[in-house]
mmCIF file of N, CA and C in Angstrom:
data_model
loop_
_atom_site.group_PDB
_atom_site.id
_atom_site.type_symbol
_atom_site.label_atom_id
_atom_site.label_comp_id
_atom_site.label_asym_id
_atom_site.label_seq_id
_atom_site.Cartn_x
_atom_site.Cartn_y
_atom_site.Cartn_z
ATOM 1 N N UNK P 1143 -44.395 -61.449 -15.069
ATOM 2 C CA UNK P 1143 -42.994 -61.288 -15.305
ATOM 3 C C UNK P 1143 -42.697 -59.904 -15.882
ATOM 4 N N UNK P 1144 -43.553 -59.447 -16.818
ATOM 5 C CA UNK P 1144 -43.367 -58.125 -17.408
ATOM 6 C C UNK P 1144 -43.536 -57.044 -16.340
ATOM 7 N N UNK P 1145 -44.442 -57.295 -15.388
ATOM 8 C CA UNK P 1145 -44.659 -56.340 -14.307
ATOM 9 C C UNK P 1145 -43.410 -56.238 -13.433
ATOM 10 N N UNK P 1146 -42.779 -57.381 -13.146
ATOM 11 C CA UNK P 1146 -41.554 -57.375 -12.333
ATOM 12 C C UNK P 1146 -40.437 -56.619 -13.042
ATOM 13 N N UNK P 1147 -40.311 -56.833 -14.357
ATOM 14 C CA UNK P 1147 -39.282 -56.128 -15.125
ATOM 15 C C UNK P 1147 -39.553 -54.629 -15.125
ATOM 16 N N UNK P 1148 -40.807 -54.232 -15.237
ATOM 17 C CA UNK P 1148 -41.161 -52.812 -15.199
ATOM 18 C C UNK P 1148 -40.852 -52.206 -13.842
ATOM 19 N N UNK P 1149 -41.158 -52.956 -12.780
ATOM 20 C CA UNK P 1149 -40.862 -52.484 -11.427
ATOM 21 C C UNK P 1149 -39.357 -52.341 -11.239
ATOM 22 N N UNK P 1150 -38.618 -53.338 -11.743
ATOM 23 C CA UNK P 1150 -37.157 -53.311 -11.643
ATOM 24 C C UNK P 1150 -36.603 -52.116 -12.415
ATOM 25 N N UNK P 1151 -37.084 -51.885 -13.632
ATOM 26 C CA UNK P 1151 -36.621 -50.758 -14.448
ATOM 27 C C UNK P 1151 -36.949 -49.425 -13.776
ATOM 28 N N UNK P 1152 -38.127 -49.326 -13.211
ATOM 29 C CA UNK P 1152 -38.519 -48.104 -12.522
ATOM 30 C C UNK P 1152 -37.635 -47.838 -11.317
ATOM 31 N N UNK P 1153 -37.361 -48.891 -10.550
ATOM 32 C CA UNK P 1153 -36.494 -48.754 -9.369
ATOM 33 C C UNK P 1153 -35.079 -48.360 -9.791
ATOM 34 N N UNK P 1154 -34.602 -48.947 -10.882
ATOM 35 C CA UNK P 1154 -33.278 -48.625 -11.391
ATOM 36 C C UNK P 1154 -33.205 -47.152 -11.822
ATOM 37 N N UNK P 1155 -34.250 -46.658 -12.482
ATOM 38 C CA UNK P 1155 -34.294 -45.240 -12.874
ATOM 39 C C UNK P 1155 -34.292 -44.342 -11.639
ATOM 40 N N UNK P 1156 -35.053 -44.749 -10.618
ATOM 41 C CA UNK P 1156 -35.084 -43.958 -9.384
ATOM 42 C C UNK P 1156 -33.699 -43.891 -8.743
ATOM 43 N N UNK P 1157 -33.016 -45.028 -8.710
ATOM 44 C CA UNK P 1157 -31.671 -45.061 -8.117
ATOM 45 C C UNK P 1157 -30.682 -44.217 -8.924
ATOM 46 N N UNK P 1158 -30.790 -44.277 -10.255
ATOM 47 C CA UNK P 1158 -29.918 -43.459 -11.096
ATOM 48 C C UNK P 1158 -30.187 -41.977 -10.874
ATOM 49 N N UNK P 1159 -31.447 -41.611 -10.761
ATOM 50 C CA UNK P 1159 -31.796 -40.203 -10.528
ATOM 51 C C UNK P 1159 -31.271 -39.745 -9.171
ATOM 52 N N UNK P 1160 -31.403 -40.585 -8.170
ATOM 53 C CA UNK P 1160 -30.900 -40.248 -6.836
ATOM 54 C C UNK P 1160 -29.380 -40.103 -6.849
ATOM 55 N N UNK P 1161 -28.699 -40.995 -7.545
ATOM 56 C CA UNK P 1161 -27.240 -40.908 -7.645
ATOM 57 C C UNK P 1161 -26.825 -39.611 -8.335
ATOM 58 N N UNK P 1162 -27.569 -39.219 -9.371
ATOM 59 C CA UNK P 1162 -27.275 -37.976 -10.078
ATOM 60 C C UNK P 1162 -27.453 -36.781 -9.144
ATOM 61 N N UNK P 1163 -28.561 -36.748 -8.399
ATOM 62 C CA UNK P 1163 -28.818 -35.632 -7.466
ATOM 63 C C UNK P 1163 -27.735 -35.578 -6.401
ATOM 64 N N UNK P 1164 -27.338 -36.729 -5.884
ATOM 65 C CA UNK P 1164 -26.303 -36.775 -4.854
ATOM 66 C C UNK P 1164 -24.973 -36.267 -5.410
ATOM 67 N N UNK P 1165 -24.638 -36.679 -6.616
ATOM 68 C CA UNK P 1165 -23.404 -36.214 -7.245
ATOM 69 C C UNK P 1165 -23.403 -34.714 -7.445
ATOM 70 N N UNK P 1166 -24.532 -34.173 -7.878
ATOM 71 C CA UNK P 1166 -24.625 -32.720 -8.085
ATOM 72 C C UNK P 1166 -24.506 -32.000 -6.743
ATOM 73 N N UNK P 1167 -25.145 -32.530 -5.703
ATOM 74 C CA UNK P 1167 -25.055 -31.917 -4.377
ATOM 75 C C UNK P 1167 -23.620 -31.919 -3.882
ATOM 76 N N UNK P 1168 -22.914 -33.024 -4.067
ATOM 77 C CA UNK P 1168 -21.511 -33.090 -3.653
ATOM 78 C C UNK P 1168 -20.662 -32.083 -4.415
ATOM 79 N N UNK P 1169 -20.929 -31.930 -5.695
ATOM 80 C CA UNK P 1169 -20.185 -30.950 -6.491
ATOM 81 C C UNK P 1169 -20.442 -29.536 -5.982
ATOM 82 N N UNK P 1170 -21.688 -29.244 -5.641
ATOM 83 C CA UNK P 1170 -22.020 -27.912 -5.115
ATOM 84 C C UNK P 1170 -21.313 -27.668 -3.791
ATOM 85 N N UNK P 1171 -21.285 -28.679 -2.925
ATOM 86 C CA UNK P 1171 -20.591 -28.535 -1.640
ATOM 87 C C UNK P 1171 -19.091 -28.355 -1.855
ATOM 88 N N UNK P 1172 -18.535 -29.039 -2.831
ATOM 89 C CA UNK P 1172 -17.111 -28.883 -3.125
ATOM 90 C C UNK P 1172 -16.808 -27.460 -3.569
ATOM 91 N N UNK P 1173 -17.683 -26.887 -4.384
ATOM 92 C CA UNK P 1173 -17.499 -25.501 -4.813
ATOM 93 C C UNK P 1173 -17.573 -24.547 -3.625
ATOM 94 N N UNK P 1174 -18.519 -24.794 -2.723
ATOM 95 C CA UNK P 1174 -18.648 -23.940 -1.544
ATOM 96 C C UNK P 1174 -17.407 -24.042 -0.665
ATOM 97 N N UNK P 1175 -16.876 -25.255 -0.512
ATOM 98 C CA UNK P 1175 -15.654 -25.432 0.279
ATOM 99 C C UNK P 1175 -14.477 -24.707 -0.355
ATOM 100 N N UNK P 1176 -14.389 -24.749 -1.667
ATOM 101 C CA UNK P 1176 -13.310 -24.045 -2.354
ATOM 102 C C UNK P 1176 -13.412 -22.541 -2.101
ATOM 103 N N UNK P 1177 -14.624 -22.011 -2.130
ATOM 104 C CA UNK P 1177 -14.829 -20.585 -1.857
ATOM 105 C C UNK P 1177 -14.428 -20.248 -0.428
ATOM 106 N N UNK P 1178 -14.808 -21.098 0.502
ATOM 107 C CA UNK P 1178 -14.453 -20.871 1.908
ATOM 108 C C UNK P 1178 -12.938 -20.902 2.079
ATOM 109 N N UNK P 1179 -12.273 -21.854 1.421
ATOM 110 C CA UNK P 1179 -10.808 -21.929 1.517
ATOM 111 C C UNK P 1179 -10.160 -20.663 0.958
ATOM 112 N N UNK P 1180 -10.697 -20.155 -0.140
ATOM 113 C CA UNK P 1180 -10.171 -18.905 -0.703
ATOM 114 C C UNK P 1180 -10.334 -17.758 0.286
ATOM 115 N N UNK P 1181 -11.517 -17.679 0.898
ATOM 116 C CA UNK P 1181 -11.766 -16.607 1.866
ATOM 117 C C UNK P 1181 -10.840 -16.736 3.068
ATOM 118 N N UNK P 1182 -10.610 -17.962 3.515
ATOM 119 C CA UNK P 1182 -9.700 -18.153 4.642
ATOM 120 C C UNK P 1182 -8.282 -17.746 4.262
ATOM 121 N N UNK P 1183 -7.869 -18.127 3.051
ATOM 122 C CA UNK P 1183 -6.530 -17.738 2.593
ATOM 123 C C UNK P 1183 -6.383 -16.231 2.555
ATOM 124 N N UNK P 1184 -7.416 -15.559 2.057
ATOM 125 C CA UNK P 1184 -7.399 -14.096 2.021
ATOM 126 C C UNK P 1184 -7.346 -13.524 3.428
ATOM 127 N N UNK P 1185 -8.153 -14.084 4.318
ATOM 128 C CA UNK P 1185 -8.185 -13.587 5.701
ATOM 129 C C UNK P 1185 -6.833 -13.766 6.381
ATOM 130 N N UNK P 1186 -6.221 -14.945 6.206
ATOM 131 C CA UNK P 1186 -4.921 -15.169 6.837
ATOM 132 C C UNK P 1186 -3.854 -14.258 6.221
ATOM 133 N N UNK P 1187 -3.941 -14.040 4.921
ATOM 134 C CA UNK P 1187 -3.017 -13.096 4.285
ATOM 135 C C UNK P 1187 -3.211 -11.693 4.828
ATOM 136 N N UNK P 1188 -4.478 -11.329 5.058
ATOM 137 C CA UNK P 1188 -4.764 -10.006 5.607
ATOM 138 C C UNK P 1188 -4.265 -9.877 7.044
ATOM 139 N N UNK P 1189 -4.355 -10.959 7.789
ATOM 140 C CA UNK P 1189 -3.841 -10.930 9.166
ATOM 141 C C UNK P 1189 -2.333 -10.712 9.143
ATOM 142 N N UNK P 1190 -1.659 -11.413 8.225
ATOM 143 C CA UNK P 1190 -0.219 -11.207 8.097
ATOM 144 C C UNK P 1190 0.083 -9.768 7.710
ATOM 145 N N UNK P 1191 -0.706 -9.210 6.787
ATOM 146 C CA UNK P 1191 -0.519 -7.823 6.374
ATOM 147 C C UNK P 1191 -0.755 -6.876 7.546
ATOM 148 N N UNK P 1192 -1.757 -7.199 8.349
ATOM 149 C CA UNK P 1192 -2.053 -6.370 9.518
ATOM 150 C C UNK P 1192 -0.888 -6.386 10.494
ATOM 151 N N UNK P 1193 -0.327 -7.561 10.713
ATOM 152 C CA UNK P 1193 0.821 -7.664 11.618
ATOM 153 C C UNK P 1193 2.001 -6.867 11.071
ATOM 154 N N UNK P 1194 2.212 -6.941 9.762
ATOM 155 C CA UNK P 1194 3.291 -6.172 9.146
ATOM 156 C C UNK P 1194 3.006 -4.676 9.203
ATOM 157 N N UNK P 1195 1.729 -4.310 9.090
ATOM 158 C CA UNK P 1195 1.361 -2.889 9.116
ATOM 159 C C UNK P 1195 1.632 -2.275 10.482
ATOM 160 N N UNK P 1196 1.379 -3.049 11.510
ATOM 161 C CA UNK P 1196 1.600 -2.527 12.864
ATOM 162 C C UNK P 1196 3.094 -2.332 13.084
ATOM 163 N N UNK P 1197 3.866 -3.372 12.745
ATOM 164 C CA UNK P 1197 5.325 -3.273 12.809
ATOM 165 C C UNK P 1197 5.841 -2.835 14.163
ATOM 166 N N UNK P 1198 7.103 -2.555 14.181
ATOM 167 C CA UNK P 1198 7.752 -2.109 15.424
ATOM 168 C C UNK P 1198 7.542 -0.604 15.582
ATOM 169 N N UNK P 1199 7.364 -0.145 16.818
ATOM 170 C CA UNK P 1199 7.180 1.290 17.051
ATOM 171 C C UNK P 1199 8.357 2.089 16.486
ATOM 172 N N UNK P 1200 8.039 3.214 15.865
ATOM 173 C CA UNK P 1200 9.075 4.087 15.348
ATOM 174 C C UNK P 1200 9.470 3.806 13.912
ATOM 175 N N UNK P 1201 9.048 2.672 13.353
ATOM 176 C CA UNK P 1201 9.412 2.373 11.967
ATOM 177 C C UNK P 1201 8.708 3.309 10.995
ATOM 178 N N UNK P 1202 7.430 3.566 11.238
ATOM 179 C CA UNK P 1202 6.640 4.456 10.379
ATOM 180 C C UNK P 1202 5.747 5.291 11.272
ATOM 181 N N UNK P 1203 5.305 6.435 10.753
ATOM 182 C CA UNK P 1203 4.380 7.253 11.553
ATOM 183 C C UNK P 1203 3.093 6.476 11.854
ATOM 184 N N UNK P 1204 2.521 6.741 12.978
ATOM 185 C CA UNK P 1204 1.308 6.032 13.413
ATOM 186 C C UNK P 1204 0.171 6.229 12.414
ATOM 187 N N UNK P 1205 0.060 7.399 11.801
ATOM 188 C CA UNK P 1205 -1.016 7.654 10.830
ATOM 189 C C UNK P 1205 -0.888 6.698 9.641
ATOM 190 N N UNK P 1206 0.329 6.463 9.162
ATOM 191 C CA UNK P 1206 0.531 5.512 8.060
ATOM 192 C C UNK P 1206 0.137 4.105 8.480
ATOM 193 N N UNK P 1207 0.528 3.731 9.668
ATOM 194 C CA UNK P 1207 0.207 2.374 10.156
ATOM 195 C C UNK P 1207 -1.304 2.214 10.303
ATOM 196 N N UNK P 1208 -1.992 3.237 10.828
ATOM 197 C CA UNK P 1208 -3.449 3.155 10.996
ATOM 198 C C UNK P 1208 -4.163 3.103 9.651
ATOM 199 N N UNK P 1209 -3.688 3.852 8.672
ATOM 200 C CA UNK P 1209 -4.280 3.799 7.323
ATOM 201 C C UNK P 1209 -4.163 2.390 6.739
ATOM 202 N N UNK P 1210 -3.017 1.787 6.922
ATOM 203 C CA UNK P 1210 -2.810 0.435 6.406
ATOM 204 C C UNK P 1210 -3.730 -0.557 7.105
ATOM 205 N N UNK P 1211 -3.857 -0.422 8.410
ATOM 206 C CA UNK P 1211 -4.743 -1.302 9.168
ATOM 207 C C UNK P 1211 -6.183 -1.151 8.685
ATOM 208 N N UNK P 1212 -6.605 0.085 8.457
ATOM 209 C CA UNK P 1212 -7.965 0.322 7.968
ATOM 210 C C UNK P 1212 -8.186 -0.361 6.620
ATOM 211 N N UNK P 1213 -7.243 -0.247 5.699
ATOM 212 C CA UNK P 1213 -7.367 -0.895 4.392
ATOM 213 C C UNK P 1213 -7.462 -2.414 4.530
ATOM 214 N N UNK P 1214 -6.674 -2.976 5.425
ATOM 215 C CA UNK P 1214 -6.710 -4.427 5.636
ATOM 216 C C UNK P 1214 -8.063 -4.847 6.199
ATOM 217 N N UNK P 1215 -8.570 -4.110 7.168
ATOM 218 C CA UNK P 1215 -9.872 -4.449 7.757
ATOM 219 C C UNK P 1215 -10.991 -4.319 6.732
ATOM 220 N N UNK P 1216 -10.927 -3.329 5.870
ATOM 221 C CA UNK P 1216 -11.931 -3.191 4.805
ATOM 222 C C UNK P 1216 -11.847 -4.379 3.856
ATOM 223 N N UNK P 1217 -10.631 -4.821 3.545
ATOM 224 C CA UNK P 1217 -10.463 -5.969 2.650
ATOM 225 C C UNK P 1217 -11.024 -7.241 3.282
ATOM 226 N N UNK P 1218 -10.813 -7.401 4.573
ATOM 227 C CA UNK P 1218 -11.366 -8.570 5.280
ATOM 228 C C UNK P 1218 -12.887 -8.520 5.227
ATOM 229 N N UNK P 1219 -13.456 -7.356 5.484
ATOM 230 C CA UNK P 1219 -14.915 -7.217 5.458
ATOM 231 C C UNK P 1219 -15.454 -7.552 4.074
ATOM 232 N N UNK P 1220 -14.819 -7.029 3.042
ATOM 233 C CA UNK P 1220 -15.281 -7.310 1.674
ATOM 234 C C UNK P 1220 -15.160 -8.791 1.334
ATOM 235 N N UNK P 1221 -14.091 -9.442 1.801
ATOM 236 C CA UNK P 1221 -13.913 -10.879 1.545
ATOM 237 C C UNK P 1221 -15.027 -11.691 2.201
ATOM 238 N N UNK P 1222 -15.617 -11.144 3.254
ATOM 239 C CA UNK P 1222 -16.710 -11.826 3.944
ATOM 240 C C UNK P 1222 -18.078 -11.391 3.426
ATOM 241 N N UNK P 1223 -18.086 -10.572 2.367
ATOM 242 C CA UNK P 1223 -19.351 -10.154 1.776
ATOM 243 C C UNK P 1223 -19.987 -8.964 2.471
ATOM 244 N N UNK P 1224 -19.216 -8.225 3.256
ATOM 245 C CA UNK P 1224 -19.726 -7.061 3.975
ATOM 246 C C UNK P 1224 -19.196 -5.810 3.271
ATOM 247 N N UNK P 1225 -20.074 -4.849 3.037
ATOM 248 C CA UNK P 1225 -19.656 -3.596 2.424
ATOM 249 C C UNK P 1225 -19.398 -2.589 3.531
ATOM 250 N N UNK P 1226 -18.130 -2.337 3.876
ATOM 251 C CA UNK P 1226 -17.850 -1.428 4.979
ATOM 252 C C UNK P 1226 -18.220 0.011 4.666
ATOM 253 N N UNK P 1227 -18.363 0.341 3.394
ATOM 254 C CA UNK P 1227 -18.747 1.709 3.029
ATOM 255 C C UNK P 1227 -20.236 1.956 3.240
ATOM 256 N N UNK P 1228 -21.006 0.907 3.408
ATOM 257 C CA UNK P 1228 -22.465 1.031 3.543
ATOM 258 C C UNK P 1228 -22.890 1.380 4.975
ATOM 259 N N UNK P 1229 -21.976 1.276 5.924
ATOM 260 C CA UNK P 1229 -22.371 1.542 7.317
ATOM 261 C C UNK P 1229 -22.082 2.949 7.719
#
């Protein structure tokens, strides 16, 4: 009987440990998803900025529009973990 109780206690500890590991893994995945959502939000904001930078012909000189586009593309690259200055 004592052996059965020990086996039961051991199995219960194993299940608790597994539940803890699973909970921690889920928390880590949730953090990763939050980071991805932030990056997507930044990317979509940058796309909107890019569209605004291009604008209608004649609104601003082409050099100004191209400078703005370059800044937006650099920001997108940095948001994705790429250093555009390193290339």
